[in-house]
Short mmCIF file of C-alpha atoms and ligand atoms in Angstrom, two decimals:
data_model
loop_
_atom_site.label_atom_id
_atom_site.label_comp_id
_atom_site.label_asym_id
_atom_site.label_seq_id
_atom_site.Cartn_x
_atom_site.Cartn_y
_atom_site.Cartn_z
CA UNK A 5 80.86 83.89 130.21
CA UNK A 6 79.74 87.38 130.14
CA UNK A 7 77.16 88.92 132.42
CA UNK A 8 76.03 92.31 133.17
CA UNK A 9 75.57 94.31 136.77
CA UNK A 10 73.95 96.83 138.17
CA UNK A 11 71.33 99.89 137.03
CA UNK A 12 73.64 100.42 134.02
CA UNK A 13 74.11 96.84 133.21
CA UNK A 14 78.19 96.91 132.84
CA UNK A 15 79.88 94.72 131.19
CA UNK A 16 81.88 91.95 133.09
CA UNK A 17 83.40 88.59 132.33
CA UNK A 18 84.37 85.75 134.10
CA UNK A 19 88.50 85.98 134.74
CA UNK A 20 88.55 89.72 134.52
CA UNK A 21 89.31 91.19 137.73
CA UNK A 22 90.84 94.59 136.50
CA UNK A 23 89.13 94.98 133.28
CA UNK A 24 85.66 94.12 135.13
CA UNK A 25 86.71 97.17 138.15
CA UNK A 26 87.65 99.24 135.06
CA UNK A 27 84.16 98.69 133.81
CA UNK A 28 82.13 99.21 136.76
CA UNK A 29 83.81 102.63 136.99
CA UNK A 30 83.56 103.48 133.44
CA UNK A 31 79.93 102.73 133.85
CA UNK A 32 79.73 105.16 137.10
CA UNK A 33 81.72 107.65 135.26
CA UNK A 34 80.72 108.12 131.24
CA UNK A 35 77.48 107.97 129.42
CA UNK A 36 77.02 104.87 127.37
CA UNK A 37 76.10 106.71 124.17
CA UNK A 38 79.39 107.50 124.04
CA UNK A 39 80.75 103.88 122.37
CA UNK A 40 79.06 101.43 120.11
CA UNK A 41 78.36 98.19 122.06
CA UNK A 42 80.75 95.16 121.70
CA UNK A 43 79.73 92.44 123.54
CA UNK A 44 83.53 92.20 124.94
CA UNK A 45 84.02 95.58 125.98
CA UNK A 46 88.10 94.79 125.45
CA UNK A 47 90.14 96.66 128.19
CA UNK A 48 93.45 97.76 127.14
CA UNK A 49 96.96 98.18 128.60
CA UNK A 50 98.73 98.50 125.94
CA UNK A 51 98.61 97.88 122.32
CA UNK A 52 101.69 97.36 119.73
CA UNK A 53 101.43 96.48 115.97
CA UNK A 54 98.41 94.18 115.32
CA UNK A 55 98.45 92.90 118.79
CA UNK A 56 96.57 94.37 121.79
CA UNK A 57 97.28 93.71 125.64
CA UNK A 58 94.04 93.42 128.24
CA UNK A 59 94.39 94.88 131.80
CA UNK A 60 94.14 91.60 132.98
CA UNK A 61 97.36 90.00 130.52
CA UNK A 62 95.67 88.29 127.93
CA UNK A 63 97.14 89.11 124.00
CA UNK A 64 94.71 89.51 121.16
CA UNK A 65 95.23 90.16 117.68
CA UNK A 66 93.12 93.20 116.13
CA UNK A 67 90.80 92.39 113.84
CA UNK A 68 89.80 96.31 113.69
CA UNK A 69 92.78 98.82 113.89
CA UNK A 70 90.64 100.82 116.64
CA UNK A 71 87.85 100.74 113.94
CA UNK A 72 90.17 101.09 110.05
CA UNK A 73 92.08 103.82 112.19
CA UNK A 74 95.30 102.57 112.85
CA UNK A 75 96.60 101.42 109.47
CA UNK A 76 99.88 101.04 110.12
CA UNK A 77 99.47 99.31 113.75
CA UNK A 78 99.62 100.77 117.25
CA UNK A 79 102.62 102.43 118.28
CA UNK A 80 104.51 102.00 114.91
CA UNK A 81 108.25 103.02 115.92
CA UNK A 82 109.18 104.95 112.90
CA UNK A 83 105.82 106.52 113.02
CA UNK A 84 105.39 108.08 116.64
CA UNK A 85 109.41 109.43 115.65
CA UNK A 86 108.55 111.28 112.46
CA UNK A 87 105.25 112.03 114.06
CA UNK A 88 107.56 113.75 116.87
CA UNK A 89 109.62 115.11 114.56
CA UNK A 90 107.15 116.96 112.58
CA UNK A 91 105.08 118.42 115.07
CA UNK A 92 108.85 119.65 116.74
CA UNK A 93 108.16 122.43 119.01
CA UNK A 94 105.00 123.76 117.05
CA UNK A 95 102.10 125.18 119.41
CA UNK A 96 99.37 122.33 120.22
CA UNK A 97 96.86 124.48 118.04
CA UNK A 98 97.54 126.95 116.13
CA UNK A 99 93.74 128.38 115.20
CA UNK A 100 93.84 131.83 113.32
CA UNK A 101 97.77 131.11 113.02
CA UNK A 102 99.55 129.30 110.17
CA UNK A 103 102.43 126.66 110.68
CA UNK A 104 104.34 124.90 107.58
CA UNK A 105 103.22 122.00 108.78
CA UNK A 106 99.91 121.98 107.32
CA UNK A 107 100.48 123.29 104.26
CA UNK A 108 103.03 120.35 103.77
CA UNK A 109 100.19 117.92 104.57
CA UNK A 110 97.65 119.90 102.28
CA UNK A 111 100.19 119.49 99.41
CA UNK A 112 100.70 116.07 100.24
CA UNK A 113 97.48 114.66 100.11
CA UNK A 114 96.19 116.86 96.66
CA UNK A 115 99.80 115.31 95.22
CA UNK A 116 98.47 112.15 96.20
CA UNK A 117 95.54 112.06 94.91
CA UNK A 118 96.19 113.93 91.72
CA UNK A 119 98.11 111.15 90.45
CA UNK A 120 94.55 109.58 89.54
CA UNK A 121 92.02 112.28 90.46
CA UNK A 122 92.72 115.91 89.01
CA UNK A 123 89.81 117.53 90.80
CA UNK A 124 92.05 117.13 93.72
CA UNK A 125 93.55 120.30 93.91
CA UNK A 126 92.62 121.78 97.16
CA UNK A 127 91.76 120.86 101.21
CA UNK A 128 89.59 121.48 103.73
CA UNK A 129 90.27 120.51 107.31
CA UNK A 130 88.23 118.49 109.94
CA UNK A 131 88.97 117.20 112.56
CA UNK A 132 86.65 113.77 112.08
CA UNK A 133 84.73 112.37 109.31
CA UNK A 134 81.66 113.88 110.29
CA UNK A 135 83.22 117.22 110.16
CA UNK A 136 84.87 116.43 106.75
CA UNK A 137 81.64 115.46 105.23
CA UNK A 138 79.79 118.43 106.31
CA UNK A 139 82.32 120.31 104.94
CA UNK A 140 82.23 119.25 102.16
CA UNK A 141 78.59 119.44 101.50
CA UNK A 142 78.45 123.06 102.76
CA UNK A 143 81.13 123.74 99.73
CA UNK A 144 78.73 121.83 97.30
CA UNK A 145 76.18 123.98 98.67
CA UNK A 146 77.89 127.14 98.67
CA UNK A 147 79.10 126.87 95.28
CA UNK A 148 75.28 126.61 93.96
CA UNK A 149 73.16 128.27 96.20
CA UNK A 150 70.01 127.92 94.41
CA UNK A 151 70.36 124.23 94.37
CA UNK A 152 68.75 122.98 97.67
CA UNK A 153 68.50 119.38 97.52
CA UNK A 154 71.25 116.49 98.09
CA UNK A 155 70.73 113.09 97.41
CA UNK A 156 72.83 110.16 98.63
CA UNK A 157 73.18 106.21 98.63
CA UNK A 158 70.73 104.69 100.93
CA UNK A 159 71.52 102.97 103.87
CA UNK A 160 75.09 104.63 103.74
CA UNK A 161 76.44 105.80 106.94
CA UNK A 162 78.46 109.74 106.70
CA UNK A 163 78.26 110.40 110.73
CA UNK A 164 75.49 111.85 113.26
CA UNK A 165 76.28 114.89 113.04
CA UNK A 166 74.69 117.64 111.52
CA UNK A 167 74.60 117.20 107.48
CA UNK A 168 76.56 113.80 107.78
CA UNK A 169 73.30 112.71 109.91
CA UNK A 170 70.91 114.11 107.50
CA UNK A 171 72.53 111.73 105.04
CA UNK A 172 73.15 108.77 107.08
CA UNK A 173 70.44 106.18 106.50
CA UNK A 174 67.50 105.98 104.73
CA UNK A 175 65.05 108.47 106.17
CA UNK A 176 66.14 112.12 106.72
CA UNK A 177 64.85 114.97 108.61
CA UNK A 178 66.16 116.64 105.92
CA UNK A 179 63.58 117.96 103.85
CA UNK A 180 65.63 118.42 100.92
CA UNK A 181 67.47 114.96 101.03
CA UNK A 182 66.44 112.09 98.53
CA UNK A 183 67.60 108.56 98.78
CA UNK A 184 68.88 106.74 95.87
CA UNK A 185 69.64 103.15 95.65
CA UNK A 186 72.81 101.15 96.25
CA UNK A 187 73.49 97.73 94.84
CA UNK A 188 73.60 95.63 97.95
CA UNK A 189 72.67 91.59 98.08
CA UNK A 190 69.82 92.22 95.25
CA UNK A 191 72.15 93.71 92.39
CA UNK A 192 69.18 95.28 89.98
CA UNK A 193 70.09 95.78 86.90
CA UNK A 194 72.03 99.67 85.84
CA UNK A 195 69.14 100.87 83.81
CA UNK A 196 67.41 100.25 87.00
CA UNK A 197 69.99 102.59 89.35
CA UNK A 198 69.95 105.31 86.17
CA UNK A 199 65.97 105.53 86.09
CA UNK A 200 65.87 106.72 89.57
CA UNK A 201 68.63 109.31 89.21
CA UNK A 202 66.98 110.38 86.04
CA UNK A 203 63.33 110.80 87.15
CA UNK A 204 65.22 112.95 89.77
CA UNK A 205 66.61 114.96 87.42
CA UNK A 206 63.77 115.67 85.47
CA UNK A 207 61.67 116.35 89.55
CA UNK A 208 64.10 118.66 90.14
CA UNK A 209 65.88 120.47 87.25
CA UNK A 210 68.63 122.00 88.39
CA UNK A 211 67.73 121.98 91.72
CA UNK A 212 69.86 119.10 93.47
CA UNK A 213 73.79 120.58 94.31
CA UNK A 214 75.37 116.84 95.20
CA UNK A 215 75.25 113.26 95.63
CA UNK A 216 77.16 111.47 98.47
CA UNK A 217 78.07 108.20 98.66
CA UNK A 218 80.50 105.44 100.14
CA UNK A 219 82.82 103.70 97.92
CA UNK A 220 81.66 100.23 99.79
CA UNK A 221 78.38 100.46 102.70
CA UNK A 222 80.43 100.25 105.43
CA UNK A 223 78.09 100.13 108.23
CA UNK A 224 75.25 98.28 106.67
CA UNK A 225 76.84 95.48 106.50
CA UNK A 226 80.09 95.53 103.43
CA UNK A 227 78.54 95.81 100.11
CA UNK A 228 80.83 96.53 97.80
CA UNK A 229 79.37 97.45 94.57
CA UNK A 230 80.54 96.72 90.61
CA UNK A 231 82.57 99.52 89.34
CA UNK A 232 79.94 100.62 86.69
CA UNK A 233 77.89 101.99 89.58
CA UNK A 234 80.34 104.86 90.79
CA UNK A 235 80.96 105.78 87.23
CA UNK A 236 77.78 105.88 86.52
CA UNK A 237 76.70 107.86 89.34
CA UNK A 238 80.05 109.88 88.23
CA UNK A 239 78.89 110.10 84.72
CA UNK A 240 75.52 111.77 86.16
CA UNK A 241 76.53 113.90 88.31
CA UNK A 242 78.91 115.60 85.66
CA UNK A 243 76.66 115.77 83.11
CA UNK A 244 73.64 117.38 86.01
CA UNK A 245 75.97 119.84 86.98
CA UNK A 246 76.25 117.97 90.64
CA UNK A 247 78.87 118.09 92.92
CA UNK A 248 80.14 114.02 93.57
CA UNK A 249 80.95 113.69 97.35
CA UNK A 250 83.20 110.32 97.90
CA UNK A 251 83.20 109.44 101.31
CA UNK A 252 86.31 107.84 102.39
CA UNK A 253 86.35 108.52 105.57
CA UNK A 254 87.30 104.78 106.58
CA UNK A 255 88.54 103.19 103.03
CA UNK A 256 91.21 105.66 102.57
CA UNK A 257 95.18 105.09 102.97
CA UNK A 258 95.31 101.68 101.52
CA UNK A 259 92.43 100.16 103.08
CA UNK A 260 90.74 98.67 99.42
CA UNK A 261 94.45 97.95 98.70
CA UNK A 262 95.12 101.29 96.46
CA UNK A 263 95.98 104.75 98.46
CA UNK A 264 92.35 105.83 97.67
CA UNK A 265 89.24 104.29 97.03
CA UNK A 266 88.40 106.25 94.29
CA UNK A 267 91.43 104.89 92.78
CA UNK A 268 90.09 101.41 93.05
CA UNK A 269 86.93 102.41 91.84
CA UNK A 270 87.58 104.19 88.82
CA UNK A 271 86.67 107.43 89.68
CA UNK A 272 87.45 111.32 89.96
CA UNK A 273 85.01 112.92 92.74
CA UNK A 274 84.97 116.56 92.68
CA UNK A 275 85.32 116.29 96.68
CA UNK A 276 86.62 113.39 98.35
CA UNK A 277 86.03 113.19 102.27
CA UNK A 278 89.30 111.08 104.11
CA UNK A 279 89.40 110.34 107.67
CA UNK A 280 90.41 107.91 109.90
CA UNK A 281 93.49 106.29 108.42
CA UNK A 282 94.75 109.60 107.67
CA UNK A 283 96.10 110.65 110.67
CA UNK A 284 97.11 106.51 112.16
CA UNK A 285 94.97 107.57 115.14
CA UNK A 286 95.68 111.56 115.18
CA UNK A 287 91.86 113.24 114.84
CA UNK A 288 92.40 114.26 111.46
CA UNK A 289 90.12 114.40 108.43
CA UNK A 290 89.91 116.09 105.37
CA UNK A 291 88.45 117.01 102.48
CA UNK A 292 90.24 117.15 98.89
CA UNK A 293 88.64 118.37 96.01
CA UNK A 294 88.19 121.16 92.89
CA UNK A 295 89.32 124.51 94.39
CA UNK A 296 86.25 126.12 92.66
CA UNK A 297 84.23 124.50 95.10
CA UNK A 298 86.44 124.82 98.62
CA UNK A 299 87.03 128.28 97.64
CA UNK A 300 83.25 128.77 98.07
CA UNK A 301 83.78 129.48 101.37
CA UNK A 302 85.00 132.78 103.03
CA UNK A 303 86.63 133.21 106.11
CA UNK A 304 85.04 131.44 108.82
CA UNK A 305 82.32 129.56 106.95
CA UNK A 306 84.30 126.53 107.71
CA UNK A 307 86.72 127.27 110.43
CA UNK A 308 86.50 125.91 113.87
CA UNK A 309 88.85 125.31 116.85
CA UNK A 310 90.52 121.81 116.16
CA UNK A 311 90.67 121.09 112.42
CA UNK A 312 93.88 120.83 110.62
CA UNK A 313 96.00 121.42 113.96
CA UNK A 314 99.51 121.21 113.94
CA UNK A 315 99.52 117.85 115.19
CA UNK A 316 96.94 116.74 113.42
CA UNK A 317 98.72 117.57 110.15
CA UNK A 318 102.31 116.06 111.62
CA UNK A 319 100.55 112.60 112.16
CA UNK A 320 99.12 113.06 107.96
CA UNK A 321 102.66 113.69 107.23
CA UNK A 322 104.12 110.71 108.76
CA UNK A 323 101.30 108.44 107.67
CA UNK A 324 102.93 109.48 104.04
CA UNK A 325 106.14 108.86 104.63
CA UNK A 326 105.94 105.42 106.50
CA UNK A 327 103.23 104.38 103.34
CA UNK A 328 105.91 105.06 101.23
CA UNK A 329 108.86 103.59 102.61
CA UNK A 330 107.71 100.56 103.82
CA UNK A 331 105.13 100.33 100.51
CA UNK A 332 102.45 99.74 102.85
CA UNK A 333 99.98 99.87 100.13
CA UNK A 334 101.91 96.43 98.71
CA UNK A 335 101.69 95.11 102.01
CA UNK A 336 98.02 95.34 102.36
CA UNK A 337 97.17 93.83 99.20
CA UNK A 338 99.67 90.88 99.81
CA UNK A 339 97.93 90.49 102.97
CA UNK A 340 94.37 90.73 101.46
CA UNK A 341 94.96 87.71 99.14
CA UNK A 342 96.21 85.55 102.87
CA UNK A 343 92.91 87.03 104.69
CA UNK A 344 90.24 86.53 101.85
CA UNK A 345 91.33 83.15 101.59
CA UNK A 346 91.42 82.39 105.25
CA UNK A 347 87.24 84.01 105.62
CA UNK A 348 86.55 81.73 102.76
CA UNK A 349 87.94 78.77 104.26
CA UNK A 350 85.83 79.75 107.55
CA UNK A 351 82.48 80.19 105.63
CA UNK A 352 82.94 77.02 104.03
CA UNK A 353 83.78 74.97 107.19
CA UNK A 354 81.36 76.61 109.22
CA UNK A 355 77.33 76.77 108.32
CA UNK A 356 76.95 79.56 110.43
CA UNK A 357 78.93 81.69 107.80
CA UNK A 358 76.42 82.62 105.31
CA UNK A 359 78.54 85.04 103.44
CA UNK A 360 82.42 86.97 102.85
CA UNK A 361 82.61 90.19 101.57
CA UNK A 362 85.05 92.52 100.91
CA UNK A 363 88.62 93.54 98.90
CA UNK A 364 91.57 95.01 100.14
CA UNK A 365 91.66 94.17 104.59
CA UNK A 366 87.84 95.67 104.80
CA UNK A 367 85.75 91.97 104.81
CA UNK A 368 82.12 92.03 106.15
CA UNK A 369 81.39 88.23 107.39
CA UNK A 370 77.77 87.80 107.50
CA UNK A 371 76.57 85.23 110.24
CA UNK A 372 73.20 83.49 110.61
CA UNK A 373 71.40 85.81 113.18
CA UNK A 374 72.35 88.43 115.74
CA UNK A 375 72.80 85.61 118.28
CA UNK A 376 75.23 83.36 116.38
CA UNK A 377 76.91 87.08 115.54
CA UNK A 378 77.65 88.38 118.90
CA UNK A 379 78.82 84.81 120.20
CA UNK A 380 81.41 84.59 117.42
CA UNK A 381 82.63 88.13 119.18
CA UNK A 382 82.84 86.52 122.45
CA UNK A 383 84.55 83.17 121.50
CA UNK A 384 87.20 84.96 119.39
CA UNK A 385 87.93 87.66 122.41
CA UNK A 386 88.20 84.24 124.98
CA UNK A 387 90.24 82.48 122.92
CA UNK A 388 92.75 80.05 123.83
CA UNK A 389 96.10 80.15 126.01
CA UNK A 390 95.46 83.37 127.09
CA UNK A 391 95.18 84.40 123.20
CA UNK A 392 92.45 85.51 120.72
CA UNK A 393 91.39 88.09 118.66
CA UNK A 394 89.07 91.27 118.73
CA UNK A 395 86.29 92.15 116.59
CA UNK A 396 83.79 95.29 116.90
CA UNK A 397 80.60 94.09 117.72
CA UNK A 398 78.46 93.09 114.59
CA UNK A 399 77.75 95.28 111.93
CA UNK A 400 73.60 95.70 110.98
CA UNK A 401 73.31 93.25 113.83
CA UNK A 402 74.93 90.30 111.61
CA UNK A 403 78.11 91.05 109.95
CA UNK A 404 81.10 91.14 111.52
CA UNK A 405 83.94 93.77 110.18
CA UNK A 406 87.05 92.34 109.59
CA UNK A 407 89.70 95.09 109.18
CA UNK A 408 93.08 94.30 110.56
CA UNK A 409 96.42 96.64 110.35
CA UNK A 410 97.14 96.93 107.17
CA UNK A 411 100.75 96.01 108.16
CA UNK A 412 99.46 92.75 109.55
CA UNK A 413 102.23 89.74 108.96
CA UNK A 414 101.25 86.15 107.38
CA UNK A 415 102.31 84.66 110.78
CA UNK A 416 99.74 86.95 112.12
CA UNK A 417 96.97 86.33 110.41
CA UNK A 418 97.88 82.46 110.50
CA UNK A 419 98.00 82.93 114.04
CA UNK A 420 94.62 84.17 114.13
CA UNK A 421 92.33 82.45 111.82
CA UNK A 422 93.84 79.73 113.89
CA UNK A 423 92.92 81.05 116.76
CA UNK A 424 89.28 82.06 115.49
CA UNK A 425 88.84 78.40 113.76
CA UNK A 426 89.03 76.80 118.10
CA UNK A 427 86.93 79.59 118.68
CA UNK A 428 84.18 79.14 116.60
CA UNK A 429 84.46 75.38 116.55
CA UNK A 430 82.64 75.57 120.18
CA UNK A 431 79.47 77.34 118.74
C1 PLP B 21 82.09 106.05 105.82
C2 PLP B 21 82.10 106.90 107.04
N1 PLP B 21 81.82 108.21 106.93
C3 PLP B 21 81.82 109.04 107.98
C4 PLP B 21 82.08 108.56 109.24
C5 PLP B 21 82.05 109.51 110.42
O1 PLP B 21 83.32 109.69 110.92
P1 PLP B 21 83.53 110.21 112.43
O2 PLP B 21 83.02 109.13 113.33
O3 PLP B 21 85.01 110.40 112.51
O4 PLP B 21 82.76 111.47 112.56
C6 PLP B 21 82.38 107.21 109.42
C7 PLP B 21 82.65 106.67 110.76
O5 PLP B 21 82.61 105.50 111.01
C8 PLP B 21 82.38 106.36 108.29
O6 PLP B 21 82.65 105.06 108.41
#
């Protein structure tokens, strides 16, 4: 049972000794702003593959690779050693110097991506997705000055900061930001979505330098639209002149079961924004796009202290090589088929499931209410036999994210639906 003590209201469960004392202090010690709340507050000791160890002994498979971070699993072995190996003896930053290193991950991730995008020819550095997208959008904006405004997909989620933020939701403080609409439960009909962006158009003739949008809605709860909306919105932008801003910062590197998302979807951005998964928990992000448009910038109109360090840019380059020789990209979508079939079975054994939706290991599971939401949390984390399985707290207050390693095993994921099916069963 989980209660909360004291002005700051830490967590605690019952059972916990450590993880509760870790609490208190973490309370005492850091602002709460600093995390997302999760009604478990999981304590960790250590963390291998898809499984996770509490201070207190208890195993629990993830159900979030640190939040679509850690794609290939915590502490992969051949990882951390070409990880090691790449970032050698190289300086732990290396701002206003240059090491091989990340050029070799700059060529890496344009080769990458050209294979299906040619606008991919050039990178940007950040060193998290907030950083990438606002990097991105200052090239947009750089490369047409005289183009103020920058529409994006309502109720999409870029970040806090700075131009991310501006873009994050569906009010801005952004003057010059417009919302346009995103097919979410009520799928309208395209001439609907094209009438908006066209009455834009003709408001502000060439006036608007981008559009930004998610692949899926992450945050607001895993909508994952029909293809014909990206290339439509593609189709648009081209033929406005607009810059197309993808933001993968958290479906990149296999997630929607192909390397990129705009691969799945059909489409060639002129800047895509990666993050996350790039790096298998390294703060790394990037931007890859048409050079015309990075090489808007001058010196320093996009530099800053951490982005593209040489560590960084070691962990991109064995992300690469692990995808590629274990086919990690196979793996996940072998594993999708296992997991998509295992949420179905949930939502139709359980009426509190109202809805599954997802592709590649990014599900949302939409729940009844808040309550029901938050409980399902709790009873997975308890578990049973000193087992269970971790979940971020609900997404748009309903939806749990289900987003496991993509190198997850079938005896995993048995293990866990199993262990979520006792769970659940005593809501
Ligand atoms: C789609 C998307 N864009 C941007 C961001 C911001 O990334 P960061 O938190 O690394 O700044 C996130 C983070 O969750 C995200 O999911």
């Amino acid at each position: 049972m989980a209660t909360q003590t004291g002005t700051f209201q830490a967590i605690q469960h019952d059972g916990e000794p450590r993880a509760n004392a870790i609490r208190e202090r973490l309370n005492a010690a850091v602002g709460r702003g600093q995390r997302t709340y999760t009604p478990s507050q999981l304590t960790v000791e250590k963390a291998e593959g898809c499984t996770l160890w509490t201070v207190d002994g208890r195993r629990l498979l993830d159900f979030t690779s640190g939040v679509l971070v850690a794609n290939l699993g915590h502490d992969h072995p051949r990882f951390e050693a070409l990880y090691r190996e790449y970032a050698g003896a190289l300086p732990r930053n290396a701002y206003n110097m240059v090491t091989e290193v990340e050029v070799l991950a700059a060529e890496r991730l344009v080769n990458s991506m050209a294979v299906s995008n040619p606008n991919a020819q050039k990178v940007l550095w950040g060193a998290s997705g907030s950083e990438g997208i606002q990097k991105a959008m200052w090239a947009a904006q750089h490369h047409q000055p005289g183009r103020p405004i920058m529409l994006a997909t309502r109720y999409g989620f870029h970040g806090k900061k700075g131009l991310a933020g501006d873009v994050t939701g569906s009010e801005s403080p952004n003057p010059n930001v417009r919302f346009i609409s995103f097919p979410m439960k009520e799928e309208r009909p395209r001439k609907f979505y094209q009438d908006e962006l066209d009455a834009l158009a003709r408001e502000f003739p060439d006036q608007i330098s981008l559009l930004i949008t998610e692949p899926y809605l992450g945050s607001a709860g895993s909508f994952h639209p029909p293809r014909w909306y990206h290339e439509m919105l593609q189709a648009w932008c081209n033929q406005h002149g607009v810059a197309f801003i993808f933001d993968e910062v958290q479906a990149c590197h296999g997630r929607t079961g192909h390397m990129y998302a705009c691969e799945t979807y059909g489409v060639q951005p002129d800047l895509v924004v990666l993050g996350k998964g790039i790096g298998n928990g390294e703060p790394a992000a990037a931007v890859v796009g048409r050079a015309d448009l990075i090489d808007a910038m001058d010196y320093s109109e996009a530099s800053d202290t951490f982005s593209g360090n040489p560590r960084a840019c070691a962990a991109v380059c064995a992300v690469f090589d692990v995808f590629e020789e274990e086919q990690i990209v196979d793996r996940c979508r072998a594993a999708a088929k296992r997991v998509s079939e295992c949420l179905h079975a949930l939502r139709d054994k359980f009426p509190f499931v109202k809805d599954v939706r997802g592709e590649g290991l990014v599900y949302g599971v939409e729940m009844e209410n808040a309550e029901v939401a938050n409980r399902c949390v709790l009873e997975a984390y308890y578990g049973t036999g000193g087992a269970g399985v971790h979940f971020l707290g609900p997404l748009a207050k309903k939806v749990l994210r289900v987003s496991p390693p993509l190198v997850i095993s079938d005896r995993e994921i048995d293990e866990a639906f199993a262990l979520i099916d006792t769970a659940w069963a005593r809501i």
